[in-house]
């Protein structure tokens, strides 16, 4: 097998795996598929972790994951697909960051892995076994990569920043206990 063929096959496998996982994850949010909670349940969760309004946040995250994942798997509009998925995963990583890196402790390892893989695919391109290639790269032009990442970075920074400010402000109103309960007995 030629090196170019191996590269294209490898990109196809990465796109199908990463895109499929992202799309499935997004449909949990949007439709409640695969054991998910749908817009209503996900919206409540989003509010509880500081993404307000919850339903709009759930919808945006679900669309970025489902749409970005599906487009990545197909190799269509790869710059926009990878940037959207990476942005959604940056938002998820922000939620898990206080728990450290590793997923087993509730950390951001999983979100970071998916986001970095999606970003890497956007930068590398979909390969020849893709709809982008079949369509002459009509929606995979060189200028689209920096534009997609700039727009996604700005939107993600704004949304995560507002969330973080909201959480800090809520925490300012809380007072820690002066004594541990075990000493009060």
PDB file of C-alpha atoms in Angstrom:
ATOM      1  CA  UNK A   1       0.000   0.000   0.000  1.00  0.00           C
ATOM      2  CA  UNK A   2       1.371   3.404  -0.971  1.00  0.00           C
ATOM      3  CA  UNK A   3       2.128   6.007   1.701  1.00  0.00           C
ATOM      4  CA  UNK A   4      -0.537   8.415   0.365  1.00  0.00           C
ATOM      5  CA  UNK A   5      -3.122   5.629   0.425  1.00  0.00           C
ATOM      6  CA  UNK A   6      -2.186   4.766   4.009  1.00  0.00           C
ATOM      7  CA  UNK A   7      -2.437   8.416   5.028  1.00  0.00           C
ATOM      8  CA  UNK A   8      -5.879   8.755   3.437  1.00  0.00           C
ATOM      9  CA  UNK A   9      -7.069   5.548   5.073  1.00  0.00           C
ATOM     10  CA  UNK A  10      -5.726   6.719   8.437  1.00  0.00           C
ATOM     11  CA  UNK A  11      -7.504  10.073   8.086  1.00  0.00           C
ATOM     12  CA  UNK A  12     -10.720   8.268   7.157  1.00  0.00           C
ATOM     13  CA  UNK A  13     -10.472   6.107  10.288  1.00  0.00           C
ATOM     14  CA  UNK A  14      -9.757   9.133  12.492  1.00  0.00           C
ATOM     15  CA  UNK A  15     -12.639  11.064  10.936  1.00  0.00           C
ATOM     16  CA  UNK A  16     -15.104   8.189  11.275  1.00  0.00           C
ATOM     17  CA  UNK A  17     -14.105   7.389  14.855  1.00  0.00           C
ATOM     18  CA  UNK A  18     -13.891  10.940  16.185  1.00  0.00           C
ATOM     19  CA  UNK A  19     -16.819  12.212  14.147  1.00  0.00           C
ATOM     20  CA  UNK A  20     -18.974   9.245  15.114  1.00  0.00           C
ATOM     21  CA  UNK A  21     -18.261   9.684  18.827  1.00  0.00           C
ATOM     22  CA  UNK A  22     -18.942  13.432  18.638  1.00  0.00           C
ATOM     23  CA  UNK A  23     -22.164  12.952  16.681  1.00  0.00           C
ATOM     24  CA  UNK A  24     -23.420  10.300  19.107  1.00  0.00           C
ATOM     25  CA  UNK A  25     -22.532  12.519  22.056  1.00  0.00           C
ATOM     26  CA  UNK A  26     -24.409  15.439  20.490  1.00  0.00           C
ATOM     27  CA  UNK A  27     -27.532  13.374  19.780  1.00  0.00           C
ATOM     28  CA  UNK A  28     -27.662  12.508  23.482  1.00  0.00           C
ATOM     29  CA  UNK A  29     -28.103  16.224  24.129  1.00  0.00           C
ATOM     30  CA  UNK A  30     -30.451  16.984  21.246  1.00  0.00           C
ATOM     31  CA  UNK A  31     -32.693  13.906  21.123  1.00  0.00           C
ATOM     32  CA  UNK A  32     -31.983  11.864  24.244  1.00  0.00           C
ATOM     33  CA  UNK A  33     -30.547   9.043  22.134  1.00  0.00           C
ATOM     34  CA  UNK A  34     -27.993   6.552  23.494  1.00  0.00           C
ATOM     35  CA  UNK A  35     -29.069   7.103  27.091  1.00  0.00           C
ATOM     36  CA  UNK A  36     -28.910  10.891  26.898  1.00  0.00           C
ATOM     37  CA  UNK A  37     -31.264  13.344  28.551  1.00  0.00           C
ATOM     38  CA  UNK A  38     -32.376  15.387  25.532  1.00  0.00           C
ATOM     39  CA  UNK A  39     -32.659  19.162  25.472  1.00  0.00           C
ATOM     40  CA  UNK A  40     -34.689  19.376  28.686  1.00  0.00           C
ATOM     41  CA  UNK A  41     -32.398  17.280  30.902  1.00  0.00           C
ATOM     42  CA  UNK A  42     -29.205  18.551  29.312  1.00  0.00           C
ATOM     43  CA  UNK A  43     -30.481  22.109  29.662  1.00  0.00           C
ATOM     44  CA  UNK A  44     -30.974  21.589  33.385  1.00  0.00           C
ATOM     45  CA  UNK A  45     -27.455  20.202  33.667  1.00  0.00           C
ATOM     46  CA  UNK A  46     -26.034  23.099  31.643  1.00  0.00           C
ATOM     47  CA  UNK A  47     -27.686  25.594  34.012  1.00  0.00           C
ATOM     48  CA  UNK A  48     -26.296  23.728  37.029  1.00  0.00           C
ATOM     49  CA  UNK A  49     -22.732  24.127  35.717  1.00  0.00           C
ATOM     50  CA  UNK A  50     -23.153  27.792  34.814  1.00  0.00           C
ATOM     51  CA  UNK A  51     -24.146  27.744  31.148  1.00  0.00           C
ATOM     52  CA  UNK A  52     -27.263  29.942  31.147  1.00  0.00           C
ATOM     53  CA  UNK A  53     -29.782  29.739  29.559  1.00  0.00           C
ATOM     54  CA  UNK A  54     -29.571  25.970  29.807  1.00  0.00           C
ATOM     55  CA  UNK A  55     -31.761  24.923  26.879  1.00  0.00           C
ATOM     56  CA  UNK A  56     -30.004  27.293  24.476  1.00  0.00           C
ATOM     57  CA  UNK A  57     -26.630  26.076  25.733  1.00  0.00           C
ATOM     58  CA  UNK A  58     -27.695  22.442  25.352  1.00  0.00           C
ATOM     59  CA  UNK A  59     -28.931  23.137  21.830  1.00  0.00           C
ATOM     60  CA  UNK A  60     -25.723  24.936  20.817  1.00  0.00           C
ATOM     61  CA  UNK A  61     -23.483  22.216  22.274  1.00  0.00           C
ATOM     62  CA  UNK A  62     -25.625  19.461  20.746  1.00  0.00           C
ATOM     63  CA  UNK A  63     -25.584  21.080  17.302  1.00  0.00           C
ATOM     64  CA  UNK A  64     -21.819  21.686  17.413  1.00  0.00           C
ATOM     65  CA  UNK A  65     -21.156  18.089  18.430  1.00  0.00           C
ATOM     66  CA  UNK A  66     -23.733  16.434  16.158  1.00  0.00           C
ATOM     67  CA  UNK A  67     -23.127  18.688  13.170  1.00  0.00           C
ATOM     68  CA  UNK A  68     -19.375  18.954  13.603  1.00  0.00           C
ATOM     69  CA  UNK A  69     -19.053  15.219  14.210  1.00  0.00           C
ATOM     70  CA  UNK A  70     -21.215  14.248  11.244  1.00  0.00           C
ATOM     71  CA  UNK A  71     -19.369  16.614   8.909  1.00  0.00           C
ATOM     72  CA  UNK A  72     -15.994  15.372  10.181  1.00  0.00           C
ATOM     73  CA  UNK A  73     -17.010  11.764   9.581  1.00  0.00           C
ATOM     74  CA  UNK A  74     -18.095  12.647   6.044  1.00  0.00           C
ATOM     75  CA  UNK A  75     -15.035  14.800   5.423  1.00  0.00           C
ATOM     76  CA  UNK A  76     -17.230  17.743   4.445  1.00  0.00           C
ATOM     77  CA  UNK A  77     -16.532  21.378   5.363  1.00  0.00           C
ATOM     78  CA  UNK A  78     -13.674  19.997   7.428  1.00  0.00           C
ATOM     79  CA  UNK A  79     -12.313  23.341   8.741  1.00  0.00           C
ATOM     80  CA  UNK A  80     -15.706  24.444  10.073  1.00  0.00           C
ATOM     81  CA  UNK A  81     -16.585  20.958  11.329  1.00  0.00           C
ATOM     82  CA  UNK A  82     -13.343  20.525  13.250  1.00  0.00           C
ATOM     83  CA  UNK A  83     -13.462  24.047  14.692  1.00  0.00           C
ATOM     84  CA  UNK A  84     -17.082  23.660  15.843  1.00  0.00           C
ATOM     85  CA  UNK A  85     -16.354  20.331  17.512  1.00  0.00           C
ATOM     86  CA  UNK A  86     -13.175  21.687  19.129  1.00  0.00           C
ATOM     87  CA  UNK A  87     -15.104  24.682  20.471  1.00  0.00           C
ATOM     88  CA  UNK A  88     -17.793  22.452  21.990  1.00  0.00           C
ATOM     89  CA  UNK A  89     -15.112  20.322  23.618  1.00  0.00           C
ATOM     90  CA  UNK A  90     -13.362  23.419  25.010  1.00  0.00           C
ATOM     91  CA  UNK A  91     -16.653  24.316  26.694  1.00  0.00           C
ATOM     92  CA  UNK A  92     -16.921  20.797  28.098  1.00  0.00           C
ATOM     93  CA  UNK A  93     -13.303  20.873  29.276  1.00  0.00           C
ATOM     94  CA  UNK A  94     -14.021  24.076  31.204  1.00  0.00           C
ATOM     95  CA  UNK A  95     -16.687  22.221  33.191  1.00  0.00           C
ATOM     96  CA  UNK A  96     -14.367  19.322  34.001  1.00  0.00           C
ATOM     97  CA  UNK A  97     -11.149  21.312  34.614  1.00  0.00           C
ATOM     98  CA  UNK A  98     -11.679  21.713  38.397  1.00  0.00           C
ATOM     99  CA  UNK A  99     -11.514  17.907  38.653  1.00  0.00           C
ATOM    100  CA  UNK A 100      -8.020  17.734  37.159  1.00  0.00           C
ATOM    101  CA  UNK A 101      -6.902  16.079  33.956  1.00  0.00           C
ATOM    102  CA  UNK A 102      -7.863  12.421  34.197  1.00  0.00           C
ATOM    103  CA  UNK A 103     -11.334  11.263  33.219  1.00  0.00           C
ATOM    104  CA  UNK A 104     -11.500   8.733  36.068  1.00  0.00           C
ATOM    105  CA  UNK A 105     -11.629  11.699  38.480  1.00  0.00           C
ATOM    106  CA  UNK A 106     -14.141  13.594  36.351  1.00  0.00           C
ATOM    107  CA  UNK A 107     -11.381  15.567  34.622  1.00  0.00           C
ATOM    108  CA  UNK A 108     -11.143  17.043  31.150  1.00  0.00           C
ATOM    109  CA  UNK A 109      -9.040  14.287  29.510  1.00  0.00           C
ATOM    110  CA  UNK A 110     -11.879  12.977  27.301  1.00  0.00           C
ATOM    111  CA  UNK A 111     -13.074  16.395  26.136  1.00  0.00           C
ATOM    112  CA  UNK A 112      -9.493  17.487  25.434  1.00  0.00           C
ATOM    113  CA  UNK A 113      -8.770  14.335  23.417  1.00  0.00           C
ATOM    114  CA  UNK A 114     -11.864  14.745  21.257  1.00  0.00           C
ATOM    115  CA  UNK A 115     -11.306  18.480  20.825  1.00  0.00           C
ATOM    116  CA  UNK A 116      -7.648  18.167  19.887  1.00  0.00           C
ATOM    117  CA  UNK A 117      -8.365  15.345  17.450  1.00  0.00           C
ATOM    118  CA  UNK A 118     -11.137  17.393  15.798  1.00  0.00           C
ATOM    119  CA  UNK A 119      -8.827  20.412  15.590  1.00  0.00           C
ATOM    120  CA  UNK A 120      -6.023  18.261  14.177  1.00  0.00           C
ATOM    121  CA  UNK A 121      -8.332  16.894  11.482  1.00  0.00           C
ATOM    122  CA  UNK A 122      -9.430  20.419  10.584  1.00  0.00           C
ATOM    123  CA  UNK A 123      -5.800  21.492  10.192  1.00  0.00           C
ATOM    124  CA  UNK A 124      -4.622  18.350   8.375  1.00  0.00           C
ATOM    125  CA  UNK A 125      -7.618  18.127   6.083  1.00  0.00           C
ATOM    126  CA  UNK A 126      -9.896  15.201   5.333  1.00  0.00           C
ATOM    127  CA  UNK A 127      -7.755  13.303   2.838  1.00  0.00           C
ATOM    128  CA  UNK A 128      -8.826  11.947  -0.532  1.00  0.00           C
ATOM    129  CA  UNK A 129     -11.467   9.590   0.904  1.00  0.00           C
ATOM    130  CA  UNK A 130     -13.832  12.435   1.707  1.00  0.00           C
ATOM    131  CA  UNK A 131     -16.720  14.474   0.381  1.00  0.00           C
ATOM    132  CA  UNK A 132     -14.507  17.575   0.429  1.00  0.00           C
ATOM    133  CA  UNK A 133     -12.163  15.879  -2.038  1.00  0.00           C
ATOM    134  CA  UNK A 134     -15.056  14.580  -4.171  1.00  0.00           C
ATOM    135  CA  UNK A 135     -16.530  18.096  -4.357  1.00  0.00           C
ATOM    136  CA  UNK A 136     -13.245  19.743  -5.310  1.00  0.00           C
ATOM    137  CA  UNK A 137     -12.776  21.234  -1.825  1.00  0.00           C
ATOM    138  CA  UNK A 138     -15.519  23.803  -2.426  1.00  0.00           C
ATOM    139  CA  UNK A 139     -16.079  24.115   1.352  1.00  0.00           C
ATOM    140  CA  UNK A 140     -12.488  23.377   2.368  1.00  0.00           C
ATOM    141  CA  UNK A 141     -10.534  26.392   1.129  1.00  0.00           C
ATOM    142  CA  UNK A 142      -7.318  27.587   2.751  1.00  0.00           C
ATOM    143  CA  UNK A 143      -8.862  30.780   4.140  1.00  0.00           C
ATOM    144  CA  UNK A 144     -11.664  28.806   5.814  1.00  0.00           C
ATOM    145  CA  UNK A 145      -9.378  27.240   8.413  1.00  0.00           C
ATOM    146  CA  UNK A 146      -8.226  30.470  10.119  1.00  0.00           C
ATOM    147  CA  UNK A 147     -11.706  31.982   9.731  1.00  0.00           C
ATOM    148  CA  UNK A 148     -13.394  28.966  11.345  1.00  0.00           C
ATOM    149  CA  UNK A 149     -10.920  28.813  14.222  1.00  0.00           C
ATOM    150  CA  UNK A 150     -11.024  32.589  14.805  1.00  0.00           C
ATOM    151  CA  UNK A 151     -14.828  32.621  14.952  1.00  0.00           C
ATOM    152  CA  UNK A 152     -14.953  29.520  17.154  1.00  0.00           C
ATOM    153  CA  UNK A 153     -12.221  30.784  19.486  1.00  0.00           C
ATOM    154  CA  UNK A 154     -13.959  34.144  19.913  1.00  0.00           C
ATOM    155  CA  UNK A 155     -17.346  32.556  20.580  1.00  0.00           C
ATOM    156  CA  UNK A 156     -15.961  29.921  22.923  1.00  0.00           C
ATOM    157  CA  UNK A 157     -13.871  32.446  24.872  1.00  0.00           C
ATOM    158  CA  UNK A 158     -16.920  34.683  25.288  1.00  0.00           C
ATOM    159  CA  UNK A 159     -19.251  31.881  26.406  1.00  0.00           C
ATOM    160  CA  UNK A 160     -16.763  30.225  28.764  1.00  0.00           C
ATOM    161  CA  UNK A 161     -15.703  33.631  30.107  1.00  0.00           C
ATOM    162  CA  UNK A 162     -19.299  34.620  30.910  1.00  0.00           C
ATOM    163  CA  UNK A 163     -19.829  31.251  32.576  1.00  0.00           C
ATOM    164  CA  UNK A 164     -16.684  31.604  34.678  1.00  0.00           C
ATOM    165  CA  UNK A 165     -17.667  35.132  35.752  1.00  0.00           C
ATOM    166  CA  UNK A 166     -21.126  33.900  36.709  1.00  0.00           C
ATOM    167  CA  UNK A 167     -19.642  31.068  38.802  1.00  0.00           C
ATOM    168  CA  UNK A 168     -17.168  33.398  40.540  1.00  0.00           C
ATOM    169  CA  UNK A 169     -19.922  35.859  41.363  1.00  0.00           C
ATOM    170  CA  UNK A 170     -22.134  33.098  42.780  1.00  0.00           C
ATOM    171  CA  UNK A 171     -19.246  31.824  44.891  1.00  0.00           C
ATOM    172  CA  UNK A 172     -18.551  35.298  46.319  1.00  0.00           C
ATOM    173  CA  UNK A 173     -21.908  35.143  48.113  1.00  0.00           C
ATOM    174  CA  UNK A 174     -21.044  31.861  49.827  1.00  0.00           C
ATOM    175  CA  UNK A 175     -19.262  31.718  53.148  1.00  0.00           C
ATOM    176  CA  UNK A 176     -17.212  28.737  54.191  1.00  0.00           C
ATOM    177  CA  UNK A 177     -17.893  27.110  57.547  1.00  0.00           C
ATOM    178  CA  UNK A 178     -15.626  28.341  60.332  1.00  0.00           C
ATOM    179  CA  UNK A 179     -15.427  24.910  61.963  1.00  0.00           C
ATOM    180  CA  UNK A 180     -15.741  21.387  60.677  1.00  0.00           C
ATOM    181  CA  UNK A 181     -18.896  19.606  61.857  1.00  0.00           C
ATOM    182  CA  UNK A 182     -16.953  16.879  63.665  1.00  0.00           C
ATOM    183  CA  UNK A 183     -15.536  19.467  66.083  1.00  0.00           C
ATOM    184  CA  UNK A 184     -18.957  20.913  66.847  1.00  0.00           C
ATOM    185  CA  UNK A 185     -20.260  17.794  68.638  1.00  0.00           C
TER     186      UNK A 185
END
